C-alpha cells in the first residue's frame, strides 16, 4: 500500500484498502475558519447534534476576513467564536491566531500519520508532515464535528520523483508550479500526489509545506511526503500528542510515476489566470507590476520571509509598487522581528500586516483595481481572485516577488542580487 | 426525479471564485449568494437564469476553493443540476451533500449548446437533449450517493443516525 492507503486503512479499521473503494474514516483533527465555519455550524444544528465528538480535535481559526474587515464579516466571525467557546473547541483569537495552515503545524496540532480534514481547500498542506489531510466543504465538516467520522473514496497515488540540486533562488514553490505547469490544474484530480527523490530529501520543511499546500491546484486530494529526519527535527518539542508514523510499502502501486531533473530549474512564474501557466522567470519578458504580496498559507513562513528579506535588504521598494508582507502567524512575525527581517521590510518601504489570508482571496488588505498587476506568493491567479476581474495575478516564490517589488517589473532575484 | 431546463454553457476549469467571488463570502445565506452567482465570468447569468435551468460545462468544474457557498449559490439560483465532463472533487462532495445533483457525461457536453433544452431523469442518469433530439447516459452514482441525493442532501440522509 502507498502512504495514503496505509493511513486510510488504519483509520477505517481495515487491513487493506484499494483505490476507488468507499470507506468510513475516523478523523484525528477537524478544521474550519471564519468563512466556512458558519455554514458548518448551521448544518451541525440541522443534524440535531448537541455535542461535538471531541472538542480537543476541532480547531477553529479566524483568519480569512479577520481581524474583521466589515460588519458582515464580524457577524460571521462571531458565529464561529461563540460556537467555539460554547463547545470548548481549540480556538485561536486574534492575537494568537495566524493563517490556519501555517498555524496548525507550528502549534504541533497537525501530525504524521493522522487523518485531518478541514473546510478549506488548502488543508492538504499537512501532507508535508506525512499526514493524510484534505479539504472538504462545510457540511462534511459538520458531519465530522458530530460523529468524528467521514466517508472517503480511497485515492490512487501518483509518484513524483525530483532529481538534482536546486539553484540558489529555487525552492518548493518553483517545484510545485513547474509540476502543475506540466500536469495541468486537473492533472492529479482525485489523486494523492507523492513527492519524493533526492531533491525532496534535501528540501527544508517550509518548502515541503508549500508543495503540499498547492496539491489542490492540480486537483489533488492530498500531497504527501515520507517522514524523515527533516520531519523529525521539525516536530521535536512541538508535537502536542503522540502519533504513529506510516511508511509506504516498497511494492506500493502508483497509477503514474513522473520524474523531473530539476538541477537547471529556474524560479517559475505562473501567468494569469491559472496556476498551470508556469514559465521560467527568464522567459517572462517586460511586465510591470503595481503590487507585490509576500505571505499566505503557501509562502508566509519564516524561510519565505528570510528569502524575501535577503533580496530586499539594502534596497528600496519601487515607488510605484505596493509591497505587502504578511507573516503567516504571530510566531513567524515575532521570529522575523527578532531576526531583523521586519526592519528590513519597513526600511525598504514595504508594509507589514498582521497575519491574515486577506488579499489572497480578494478579501481585503491589498485589493486590485481594474488594469492592475500583482506578483504574489499566494496560490491562485484565477480571474478576479484578488479584486477586479480586469486585474492580473502572477504567482511566484518570495525571492521573485521581492525582486519584482524592487524593480517594479517581474524580475528574477539573480538580476539584482549579483 | 425529472428535471427540465435551458442550458447555460461554460468552458473548462470554472473555478469556485468564478461561481461565487470571495468578496461576497461575508454572508452565508444561500439566497444572498445566489444574487452574485457566476458574476465574474457571466455578469448577466443571474438576470437570465430561470428555475430549473441547467449549467453545462467542460472539464474540472468547481476547481479551487472548498467554499460550499459555490454549490449553495447555484442551487439557490434555482439551477436544477450541473452537467460536466468532470468535476473537481471538493465541489463534487459539496454539491451532493447539499442536494444539488451533478451528472458526468462527456457526450452530453459535446452535443449540447447554450440555449438548448434538456430533460434529465436523475434516477436513470438519462440526459435528453430535446432541442437536438439526442439521449445520453451519465456515469452512474454509487448506491449510497444516490440515496444522499434522493434524501436531498447529507444532513437529511444522516439526521436519523445521530445519537442525540
Coordinates of C-alpha atoms in Angstrom, one line a residue:
Chain A
X1 CA 0.0 0.0 0.0
X2 CA 1.0 3.6 -0.5
X3 CA 1.4 6.0 2.4
X4 CA -2.1 7.4 1.8
X5 CA -3.6 3.9 1.7
X6 CA -1.8 2.9 4.9
X7 CA -3.1 5.8 6.8
X8 CA -6.7 5.4 5.5
X9 CA -6.7 1.6 6.2
X10 CA -5.6 2.3 9.8
X11 CA -8.3 4.9 10.2
X12 CA -11.1 2.7 8.8
X13 CA -10.3 -0.5 10.8
X14 CA -9.2 -2.4 7.7
X15 CA -6.1 -4.4 6.9
X16 CA -6.1 -3.2 3.3
X17 CA -7.8 -0.5 1.2
X18 CA -7.6 -0.1 -2.6
X19 CA -8.1 3.0 -4.8
X20 CA -11.7 3.6 -5.7
X21 CA -13.0 1.9 -2.5
X22 CA -15.5 3.9 -0.4
X23 CA -14.7 3.8 3.3
X24 CA -15.7 5.4 6.6
X25 CA -12.7 7.1 8.1
X26 CA -12.1 8.2 11.7
X27 CA -10.6 11.7 11.8
X28 CA -7.9 13.0 14.1
X29 CA -8.4 16.7 13.5
X30 CA -11.2 18.8 12.1
X31 CA -10.7 22.4 11.0
X32 CA -12.8 25.3 10.0
X33 CA -12.4 29.1 9.5
X34 CA -14.4 32.3 9.8
X35 CA -15.8 31.8 6.2
X36 CA -16.6 28.1 6.3
X37 CA -17.4 27.5 10.0
X38 CA -20.7 29.5 10.0
X39 CA -22.2 27.1 7.4
X40 CA -20.8 24.1 9.3
X41 CA -22.4 25.3 12.5
X42 CA -25.8 25.9 10.7
X43 CA -25.7 22.3 9.3
X44 CA -24.5 20.9 12.7
X45 CA -27.6 22.4 14.2
X46 CA -29.8 20.9 11.5
X47 CA -28.3 17.5 12.1
X48 CA -29.8 17.6 15.6
X49 CA -26.5 17.1 17.2
X50 CA -25.9 18.7 20.6
X51 CA -22.3 17.9 21.3
X52 CA -19.2 17.6 19.2
X53 CA -17.4 14.2 19.1
X54 CA -14.3 15.6 20.8
X55 CA -13.7 19.3 21.5
X56 CA -9.9 18.9 21.6
X57 CA -9.9 17.6 18.0
X58 CA -11.8 20.5 16.5
X59 CA -9.9 23.7 15.6
X60 CA -11.4 27.0 14.5
X61 CA -9.3 29.8 13.2
X62 CA -10.5 33.4 12.4
X63 CA -8.1 34.1 9.5
X64 CA -9.8 34.8 6.2
X65 CA -11.6 38.1 6.9
X66 CA -10.1 38.6 10.4
X67 CA -9.3 41.0 12.1
X68 CA -12.9 41.7 11.0
X69 CA -12.9 43.6 7.7
X70 CA -16.5 44.8 7.8
X71 CA -19.8 44.3 9.7
X72 CA -20.9 41.3 7.8
X73 CA -17.5 39.6 8.3
X74 CA -17.7 40.5 12.0
X75 CA -21.1 38.7 12.3
X76 CA -19.6 35.6 10.6
X77 CA -16.6 35.6 12.9
X78 CA -18.9 36.0 15.9
X79 CA -20.9 32.9 15.0
X80 CA -17.7 30.9 15.0
X81 CA -16.3 32.4 18.1
X82 CA -19.5 31.9 20.1
X83 CA -19.8 28.3 19.0
X84 CA -16.1 27.6 19.7
X85 CA -16.5 28.9 23.2
X86 CA -19.8 27.2 23.8
X87 CA -18.3 23.8 22.9
X88 CA -14.8 24.5 24.3
X89 CA -13.1 23.9 21.0
X90 CA -9.5 24.7 20.2
X91 CA -9.8 28.3 19.2
X92 CA -7.2 31.0 18.4
X93 CA -8.3 34.5 18.9
X94 CA -6.9 37.5 17.0
X95 CA -3.6 38.0 18.8
X96 CA -2.9 34.3 18.9
X97 CA -4.2 33.3 15.5
X98 CA -2.4 33.0 12.2
X99 CA -3.2 31.7 8.8
X100 CA -4.6 28.3 9.6
X101 CA -2.2 26.1 7.5
X102 CA 0.8 27.9 8.9
X103 CA -0.6 27.9 12.4
X104 CA -1.6 24.2 12.9
X105 CA 1.8 22.6 12.1
X106 CA 3.6 25.4 14.0
X107 CA 1.5 24.6 17.1
X108 CA 2.1 20.9 16.8
X109 CA -1.6 20.2 16.2
X110 CA -1.1 18.5 12.8
X111 CA 1.0 15.4 13.0
X112 CA 2.3 12.5 10.8
X113 CA 0.0 9.5 10.3
X114 CA -3.1 11.5 11.1
X115 CA -6.3 12.0 9.1
X116 CA -7.0 15.7 9.1
X117 CA -9.9 17.3 7.3
X118 CA -10.7 21.0 7.0
X119 CA -13.3 23.2 5.5
X120 CA -10.6 24.9 3.4
X121 CA -9.1 23.5 0.2
X122 CA -5.5 24.1 1.3
X123 CA -5.9 21.7 4.2
X124 CA -3.8 19.4 2.1
X125 CA -0.8 21.3 3.5
X126 CA -0.2 18.9 6.3
X127 CA 0.7 16.1 3.9
X128 CA 4.2 17.7 4.2
X129 CA 4.4 16.1 7.6
X130 CA 3.2 12.7 6.4
X131 CA -0.4 13.1 7.4
X132 CA -3.4 12.4 5.1
X133 CA -5.1 15.7 5.1
X134 CA -7.6 17.1 2.7
X135 CA -10.1 19.9 2.1
X136 CA -13.8 19.4 2.2
X137 CA -16.9 21.6 2.4
X138 CA -18.8 22.9 5.4
X139 CA -21.5 20.1 5.5
X140 CA -18.8 17.4 5.6
X141 CA -17.1 19.3 8.5
X142 CA -20.5 19.5 10.3
X143 CA -20.8 15.7 10.0
X144 CA -17.3 15.1 11.2
X145 CA -17.8 17.5 14.1
X146 CA -20.8 15.5 15.2
X147 CA -19.6 12.0 14.5
X148 CA -15.8 12.0 14.3
X149 CA -16.1 10.1 11.0
X150 CA -16.4 10.9 7.3
X151 CA -16.8 8.9 4.1
X152 CA -14.0 9.0 1.6
X153 CA -13.1 7.4 -1.7
X154 CA -9.6 5.9 -1.4
X155 CA -7.5 7.9 -3.9
X156 CA -5.0 6.4 -6.3
X157 CA -1.5 7.8 -5.9
X158 CA 0.8 9.5 -8.4
X159 CA 4.5 9.4 -7.6
X160 CA 6.7 12.4 -8.4
X161 CA 10.4 12.0 -8.3
X162 CA 12.7 15.0 -8.4
X163 CA 16.4 14.7 -9.1
X164 CA 19.2 17.3 -8.9
X165 CA 20.4 20.1 -6.6
X166 CA 18.2 23.2 -6.7
X167 CA 19.6 26.5 -7.7
X168 CA 20.1 29.3 -5.2
X169 CA 16.8 31.0 -5.6
X170 CA 14.8 27.9 -6.4
X171 CA 12.6 26.2 -3.8
X172 CA 9.4 24.3 -3.1
X173 CA 7.2 26.9 -4.8
X174 CA 9.1 26.5 -8.1
X175 CA 9.0 22.7 -7.9
X176 CA 5.2 22.7 -7.4
X177 CA 4.5 25.5 -10.1
X178 CA 6.7 23.6 -12.5
X179 CA 4.8 20.3 -11.7
X180 CA 1.4 21.9 -12.1
X181 CA 2.6 23.5 -15.3
X182 CA 3.4 20.1 -16.5
X183 CA 0.3 18.1 -15.5
X184 CA -2.3 20.8 -15.5
X185 CA -4.8 22.1 -13.0
X186 CA -6.7 18.8 -13.1
X187 CA -3.6 16.6 -13.7
X188 CA -3.9 14.9 -10.3
X189 CA -7.7 15.0 -10.0
X190 CA -8.9 12.8 -7.1
X191 CA -5.3 11.5 -6.6
X192 CA -2.8 11.6 -3.8
X193 CA 0.4 13.3 -5.1
X194 CA 3.5 11.7 -3.5
X195 CA 6.6 13.9 -3.6
X196 CA 9.9 12.1 -3.5
X197 CA 13.5 11.9 -4.8
X198 CA 16.9 13.3 -3.8
X199 CA 15.7 16.9 -4.3
X200 CA 12.9 16.3 -1.9
X201 CA 15.1 14.6 0.7
X202 CA 17.1 17.9 0.8
X203 CA 14.1 20.2 0.8
X204 CA 13.5 22.1 4.1
X205 CA 10.2 21.7 5.9
X206 CA 8.9 25.1 4.9
X207 CA 9.4 24.3 1.2
X208 CA 7.6 21.0 1.7
X209 CA 4.6 22.8 3.2
X210 CA 4.5 25.0 0.1
X211 CA 4.4 21.9 -2.2
X212 CA 1.7 20.0 -0.3
X213 CA -0.3 23.2 0.0
X214 CA -0.6 23.5 -3.7
X215 CA -1.5 19.9 -4.4
X216 CA -5.1 21.1 -4.7
X217 CA -4.1 23.4 -7.6
X218 CA -3.5 20.2 -9.6
X219 CA -6.8 18.8 -8.4
X220 CA -5.1 16.5 -5.9
X221 CA -6.9 15.2 -2.9
X222 CA -3.6 15.2 -0.9
X223 CA 0.1 15.9 -1.4
X224 CA 2.3 13.7 0.8
X225 CA 5.9 13.4 1.9
X226 CA 7.5 10.5 3.6
X227 CA 8.5 11.1 7.2
X228 CA 12.3 11.6 7.5
X229 CA 15.0 13.4 9.6
X230 CA 13.7 16.8 8.5
X231 CA 10.2 15.9 9.7
X232 CA 11.5 14.5 12.9
X233 CA 13.6 17.6 13.6
X234 CA 10.6 19.9 12.9
X235 CA 8.3 18.0 15.3
X236 CA 10.8 17.8 18.2
X237 CA 9.4 19.7 21.2
X238 CA 6.4 20.8 19.1
X239 CA 4.1 17.8 18.8
X240 CA 1.2 18.2 21.2
X241 CA 0.4 14.5 21.3
X242 CA 1.9 11.1 20.3
X243 CA 1.5 10.0 16.7
X244 CA 2.1 6.9 14.5
X245 CA 4.4 7.1 11.6
X246 CA 3.4 5.1 8.5
X247 CA 5.6 4.2 5.6
X248 CA 4.7 3.2 2.0
X249 CA 5.4 -0.4 1.1
X250 CA 8.2 -1.0 -1.4
X251 CA 5.8 -2.7 -3.7
X252 CA 3.1 0.0 -3.4
X253 CA 1.2 0.7 -6.6
X254 CA 1.2 4.1 -8.3
X255 CA -1.0 4.9 -11.3
X256 CA 1.7 7.1 -12.7
X257 CA 5.3 7.9 -11.9
X258 CA 6.7 11.2 -13.2
X259 CA 10.3 12.2 -13.0
X260 CA 11.9 15.6 -13.2
X261 CA 15.6 16.7 -13.4
X262 CA 15.4 20.0 -11.6
X263 CA 19.1 20.8 -11.5
X264 CA 18.7 23.6 -14.0
X265 CA 15.2 24.7 -13.0
X266 CA 14.7 28.4 -12.8
X267 CA 12.3 30.3 -10.5
X268 CA 8.9 29.9 -12.0
X269 CA 6.2 32.5 -12.7
X270 CA 2.6 31.4 -13.3
X271 CA 0.8 33.8 -15.6
X272 CA -2.9 34.7 -15.4
X273 CA -5.4 33.1 -15.0
X274 CA -4.3 29.6 -14.0
X275 CA -1.5 28.2 -11.7
X276 CA -0.6 25.9 -14.5
X277 CA 0.6 28.8 -16.8
X278 CA 4.1 28.4 -15.4
X279 CA 7.2 29.8 -17.2
X280 CA 10.8 30.2 -16.2
X281 CA 11.4 33.7 -14.9
X282 CA 13.9 34.4 -17.7
X283 CA 11.1 33.9 -20.3
X284 CA 8.7 36.4 -18.7
X285 CA 9.5 39.5 -20.7
X286 CA 8.9 43.0 -19.5
X287 CA 5.8 43.0 -17.3
X288 CA 5.4 46.0 -14.9
X289 CA 3.6 45.4 -11.6
X290 CA 1.6 47.6 -9.2
X291 CA 1.7 45.3 -6.2
X292 CA 3.8 42.5 -4.6
X293 CA 2.2 40.2 -2.0
X294 CA 4.6 38.2 0.2
X295 CA 2.7 35.8 2.5
X296 CA -0.2 33.4 2.6
X297 CA -0.7 29.7 3.6
X298 CA 1.6 28.9 0.7
X299 CA 4.6 31.2 1.4
X300 CA 4.0 33.0 4.7
X301 CA 6.6 31.0 6.8
X302 CA 9.8 32.2 8.3
X303 CA 12.0 30.7 5.5
X304 CA 9.9 32.6 3.0
X305 CA 10.3 35.9 4.8
X306 CA 14.1 35.3 5.1
X307 CA 14.3 34.8 1.4
X308 CA 12.4 37.9 0.6
X309 CA 14.5 39.9 3.1
X310 CA 17.7 38.7 1.6
X311 CA 16.6 40.2 -1.7
X312 CA 15.2 43.4 -0.3
X313 CA 18.0 44.2 2.3
X314 CA 19.7 47.4 1.5
X315 CA 17.4 48.2 -1.4
X316 CA 14.2 50.2 -1.8
X317 CA 10.8 49.1 -2.9
X318 CA 10.0 50.8 -6.3
X319 CA 8.0 54.0 -5.7
X320 CA 5.2 52.7 -8.0
X321 CA 4.8 49.4 -6.2
X322 CA 2.8 48.5 -3.0
X323 CA 4.8 45.7 -1.4
X324 CA 2.7 43.9 1.3
X325 CA 4.4 41.5 3.6
X326 CA 2.1 39.2 5.7
X327 CA 3.8 36.9 8.2
X328 CA 1.7 33.7 8.5
X329 CA 1.4 33.6 12.3
X330 CA 2.2 35.7 15.3
X331 CA 5.2 33.4 15.9
X332 CA 6.5 33.9 12.4
X333 CA 6.0 37.7 12.9
X334 CA 7.9 37.6 16.2
X335 CA 10.7 35.4 14.8
X336 CA 11.0 37.8 11.8
X337 CA 11.1 40.7 14.2
X338 CA 13.9 39.1 16.3
X339 CA 15.9 38.3 13.2
X340 CA 15.6 41.9 11.9
X341 CA 13.6 41.0 8.9
X342 CA 10.7 43.3 9.7
X343 CA 13.1 46.2 10.0
X344 CA 14.5 45.3 6.5
X345 CA 11.0 45.4 5.0
X346 CA 9.9 48.6 6.7
X347 CA 13.2 50.4 5.9
X348 CA 12.8 49.4 2.3
X349 CA 9.3 50.8 2.1
X350 CA 7.2 47.6 2.4
X351 CA 4.1 47.4 4.6
X352 CA 3.9 44.6 7.2
X353 CA 0.4 43.3 8.0
X354 CA -0.9 41.3 10.9
X355 CA -1.5 37.6 9.9
X356 CA -4.5 37.2 7.6
X357 CA -5.5 35.4 4.3
X358 CA -6.7 38.9 3.3
X359 CA -5.6 39.7 -0.3
X360 CA -5.0 36.1 -1.4
X361 CA -8.7 35.6 -1.9
X362 CA -9.6 39.2 -2.6
X363 CA -10.8 39.8 0.9
X364 CA -9.0 43.0 2.0
X365 CA -5.5 44.3 2.7
X366 CA -4.4 44.7 -0.9
X367 CA -7.3 44.5 -3.4
X368 CA -6.5 45.2 -7.1
X369 CA -8.2 47.8 -9.3
X370 CA -9.0 47.2 -13.0
X371 CA -5.9 47.0 -15.1
X372 CA -3.5 46.4 -12.1
X373 CA -1.0 43.6 -11.9
X374 CA 0.3 41.8 -8.9
X375 CA 3.1 39.4 -8.3
X376 CA 2.2 37.2 -5.5
X377 CA 3.5 34.3 -3.4
X378 CA -0.1 33.0 -3.0
X379 CA -1.6 30.0 -4.7
X380 CA -4.3 31.1 -7.1
X381 CA -4.4 33.5 -10.0
X382 CA -8.0 33.0 -11.2
X383 CA -10.0 35.8 -12.8
X384 CA -10.9 38.3 -10.1
X385 CA -9.2 36.3 -7.3
X386 CA -7.5 39.4 -5.8
X387 CA -10.0 42.1 -6.8
X388 CA -11.2 43.4 -10.2
X389 CA -11.9 40.9 -12.9
X390 CA -9.7 43.1 -15.1
X391 CA -6.7 42.7 -12.8
X392 CA -3.9 40.2 -13.2
X393 CA -2.0 37.9 -10.7
X394 CA 1.3 36.3 -11.4
X395 CA 2.3 33.6 -8.9
X396 CA 6.0 33.2 -7.9
X397 CA 8.3 32.4 -5.0
X398 CA 9.2 35.0 -2.3
X399 CA 12.5 35.9 -3.9
X400 CA 10.9 36.7 -7.2
X401 CA 8.1 38.7 -5.5
X402 CA 10.7 40.7 -3.5
X403 CA 13.0 41.4 -6.6
X404 CA 10.0 42.5 -8.6
X405 CA 8.9 44.8 -5.8
X406 CA 12.3 46.5 -6.1
X407 CA 12.4 46.9 -9.8
X408 CA 8.7 47.4 -10.5
X409 CA 8.5 44.7 -13.1
X410 CA 8.6 40.9 -12.8
X411 CA 12.3 40.1 -12.1
X412 CA 14.4 37.2 -11.1
X413 CA 16.4 37.7 -7.9
X414 CA 19.6 36.9 -9.8
X415 CA 19.2 40.1 -11.8
X416 CA 19.5 42.4 -8.8
X417 CA 21.5 40.2 -6.3
X418 CA 24.7 39.9 -8.2
Chain B
X1 CA -36.7 12.7 -10.3
X2 CA -37.2 14.5 -13.6
X3 CA -35.5 17.8 -14.3
X4 CA -36.0 20.1 -17.2
X5 CA -34.4 23.4 -18.2
X6 CA -32.5 25.6 -20.6
X7 CA -28.7 25.2 -20.8
X8 CA -26.1 27.8 -19.7
X9 CA -22.9 26.5 -21.2
X10 CA -19.3 27.2 -19.9
X11 CA -15.8 26.0 -20.7
X12 CA -13.1 24.2 -18.8
X13 CA -11.9 24.9 -15.2
X14 CA -14.8 27.0 -14.0
X15 CA -13.4 27.8 -10.5
X16 CA -15.4 28.5 -7.3
X17 CA -14.1 32.1 -7.3
X18 CA -16.0 32.5 -10.6
X19 CA -19.1 30.7 -9.3
X20 CA -19.2 33.0 -6.2
X21 CA -16.4 35.6 -5.7
X22 CA -14.8 35.7 -2.3
X23 CA -15.9 39.3 -1.8
X24 CA -19.4 38.0 -1.2
X25 CA -18.3 35.4 1.4
X26 CA -19.0 37.7 4.3
X27 CA -22.5 36.3 4.1
X28 CA -23.6 32.7 4.1
X29 CA -27.4 32.9 3.3
X30 CA -27.9 30.9 0.0
X31 CA -30.4 33.5 -1.3
X32 CA -28.0 36.3 -0.9
X33 CA -25.1 34.3 -2.5
X34 CA -27.4 33.5 -5.5
X35 CA -27.6 37.2 -6.4
X36 CA -23.9 37.0 -7.4
X37 CA -23.8 33.5 -8.9
X38 CA -21.3 33.3 -11.9
X39 CA -20.9 37.1 -11.7
X40 CA -17.2 37.2 -12.6
X41 CA -17.5 35.1 -15.8
X42 CA -21.1 35.8 -16.8
X43 CA -22.4 39.0 -15.4
X44 CA -25.9 38.5 -16.8
X45 CA -26.4 34.9 -15.6
X46 CA -28.4 36.0 -12.6
X47 CA -30.8 38.0 -14.9
X48 CA -31.2 35.2 -17.5
X49 CA -31.4 32.1 -15.3
X50 CA -34.9 30.6 -14.8
X51 CA -36.0 28.0 -12.2
X52 CA -35.0 24.5 -13.5
X53 CA -32.2 25.7 -15.8
X54 CA -29.1 23.6 -16.2
X55 CA -25.5 24.5 -16.2
X56 CA -23.3 22.5 -18.7
X57 CA -19.5 22.8 -18.6
X58 CA -16.4 21.1 -19.8
X59 CA -13.8 19.5 -17.5
X60 CA -12.8 20.3 -13.9
X61 CA -16.0 22.3 -13.0
X62 CA -15.8 23.8 -9.5
X63 CA -12.0 23.7 -9.0
X64 CA -10.2 25.9 -6.5
X65 CA -11.6 26.9 -3.1
X66 CA -13.6 24.5 -1.0
X67 CA -16.3 27.1 -0.4
X68 CA -19.7 25.4 -0.1
X69 CA -21.1 28.8 -0.9
X70 CA -20.5 27.8 -4.6
X71 CA -23.0 25.0 -4.9
X72 CA -25.3 26.8 -2.5
X73 CA -25.3 29.8 -4.8
X74 CA -26.1 27.7 -7.8
X75 CA -28.8 25.8 -6.0
X76 CA -30.4 29.0 -4.7
X77 CA -30.3 30.4 -8.2
X78 CA -32.8 27.6 -8.9
X79 CA -30.5 25.7 -11.2
X80 CA -31.8 22.1 -11.2
X81 CA -28.5 20.3 -12.0
X82 CA -25.0 20.7 -13.4
X83 CA -23.7 18.5 -16.2
X84 CA -19.9 18.5 -16.9
X85 CA -17.2 16.2 -18.3
X86 CA -15.6 16.2 -14.9
X87 CA -15.9 17.9 -11.5
X88 CA -13.3 19.0 -9.0
X89 CA -13.6 16.7 -6.1
X90 CA -14.4 19.1 -3.2
X91 CA -17.1 20.7 -5.3
X92 CA -18.5 17.3 -6.2
X93 CA -18.8 16.3 -2.5
X94 CA -20.3 19.7 -1.5
X95 CA -22.9 19.6 -4.3
X96 CA -24.1 16.1 -3.4
X97 CA -24.1 17.0 0.3
X98 CA -26.4 20.0 -0.2
X99 CA -28.6 18.2 -2.7
X100 CA -27.5 19.8 -5.9
X101 CA -27.4 16.9 -8.5
X102 CA -24.4 16.7 -10.7
X103 CA -24.0 14.5 -13.8
X104 CA -20.8 13.5 -15.6
X105 CA -21.1 12.9 -19.3
X106 CA -18.6 13.8 -22.0
X107 CA -21.1 13.0 -24.8
X108 CA -23.8 15.2 -23.4
X109 CA -21.4 18.1 -23.0
X110 CA -20.0 17.7 -26.5
X111 CA -23.5 17.6 -28.0
X112 CA -25.2 20.4 -26.1
X113 CA -25.1 24.2 -26.9
X114 CA -26.0 27.2 -25.0
X115 CA -29.8 27.7 -25.0
X116 CA -30.6 24.0 -25.7
X117 CA -33.4 22.5 -23.6
X118 CA -32.5 19.3 -21.6
X119 CA -34.6 16.9 -19.7
X120 CA -32.9 14.8 -17.1
X121 CA -34.1 11.6 -15.5
X122 CA -32.0 11.5 -12.4
X123 CA -32.7 8.0 -11.2
X124 CA -31.8 6.6 -14.6
X125 CA -28.9 9.1 -15.2
X126 CA -30.5 9.8 -18.6
X127 CA -30.0 13.2 -20.3
X128 CA -32.3 14.0 -23.2
X129 CA -31.4 17.0 -25.4
X130 CA -34.9 18.0 -26.5
X131 CA -33.5 20.6 -28.9
X132 CA -31.3 18.1 -30.8
X133 CA -33.4 15.0 -30.1
X134 CA -30.4 13.1 -28.6
X135 CA -30.1 10.9 -25.5
X136 CA -27.1 10.4 -23.3
X137 CA -26.4 8.3 -20.2
X138 CA -24.4 9.8 -17.4
X139 CA -21.8 8.0 -15.2
X140 CA -23.9 6.2 -12.5
X141 CA -23.6 7.2 -8.8
X142 CA -22.5 4.7 -6.2
X143 CA -25.7 3.5 -4.3
X144 CA -25.1 5.4 -1.1
X145 CA -24.6 8.6 -3.0
X146 CA -27.8 8.2 -4.9
X147 CA -29.5 7.8 -1.5
X148 CA -28.0 11.1 -0.3
X149 CA -29.3 12.8 -3.5
X150 CA -32.7 11.3 -3.1
X151 CA -32.8 12.5 0.5
X152 CA -32.0 16.0 -0.7
X153 CA -28.5 16.1 0.9
X154 CA -26.3 14.6 3.6
X155 CA -27.9 16.3 6.5
X156 CA -31.4 14.9 5.8
X157 CA -29.8 11.5 5.0
X158 CA -27.9 11.1 8.2
X159 CA -30.1 13.1 10.7
X160 CA -31.7 9.9 12.0
X161 CA -28.4 8.1 12.7
X162 CA -27.0 10.8 15.0
X163 CA -27.2 10.0 18.7
X164 CA -29.0 12.8 20.5

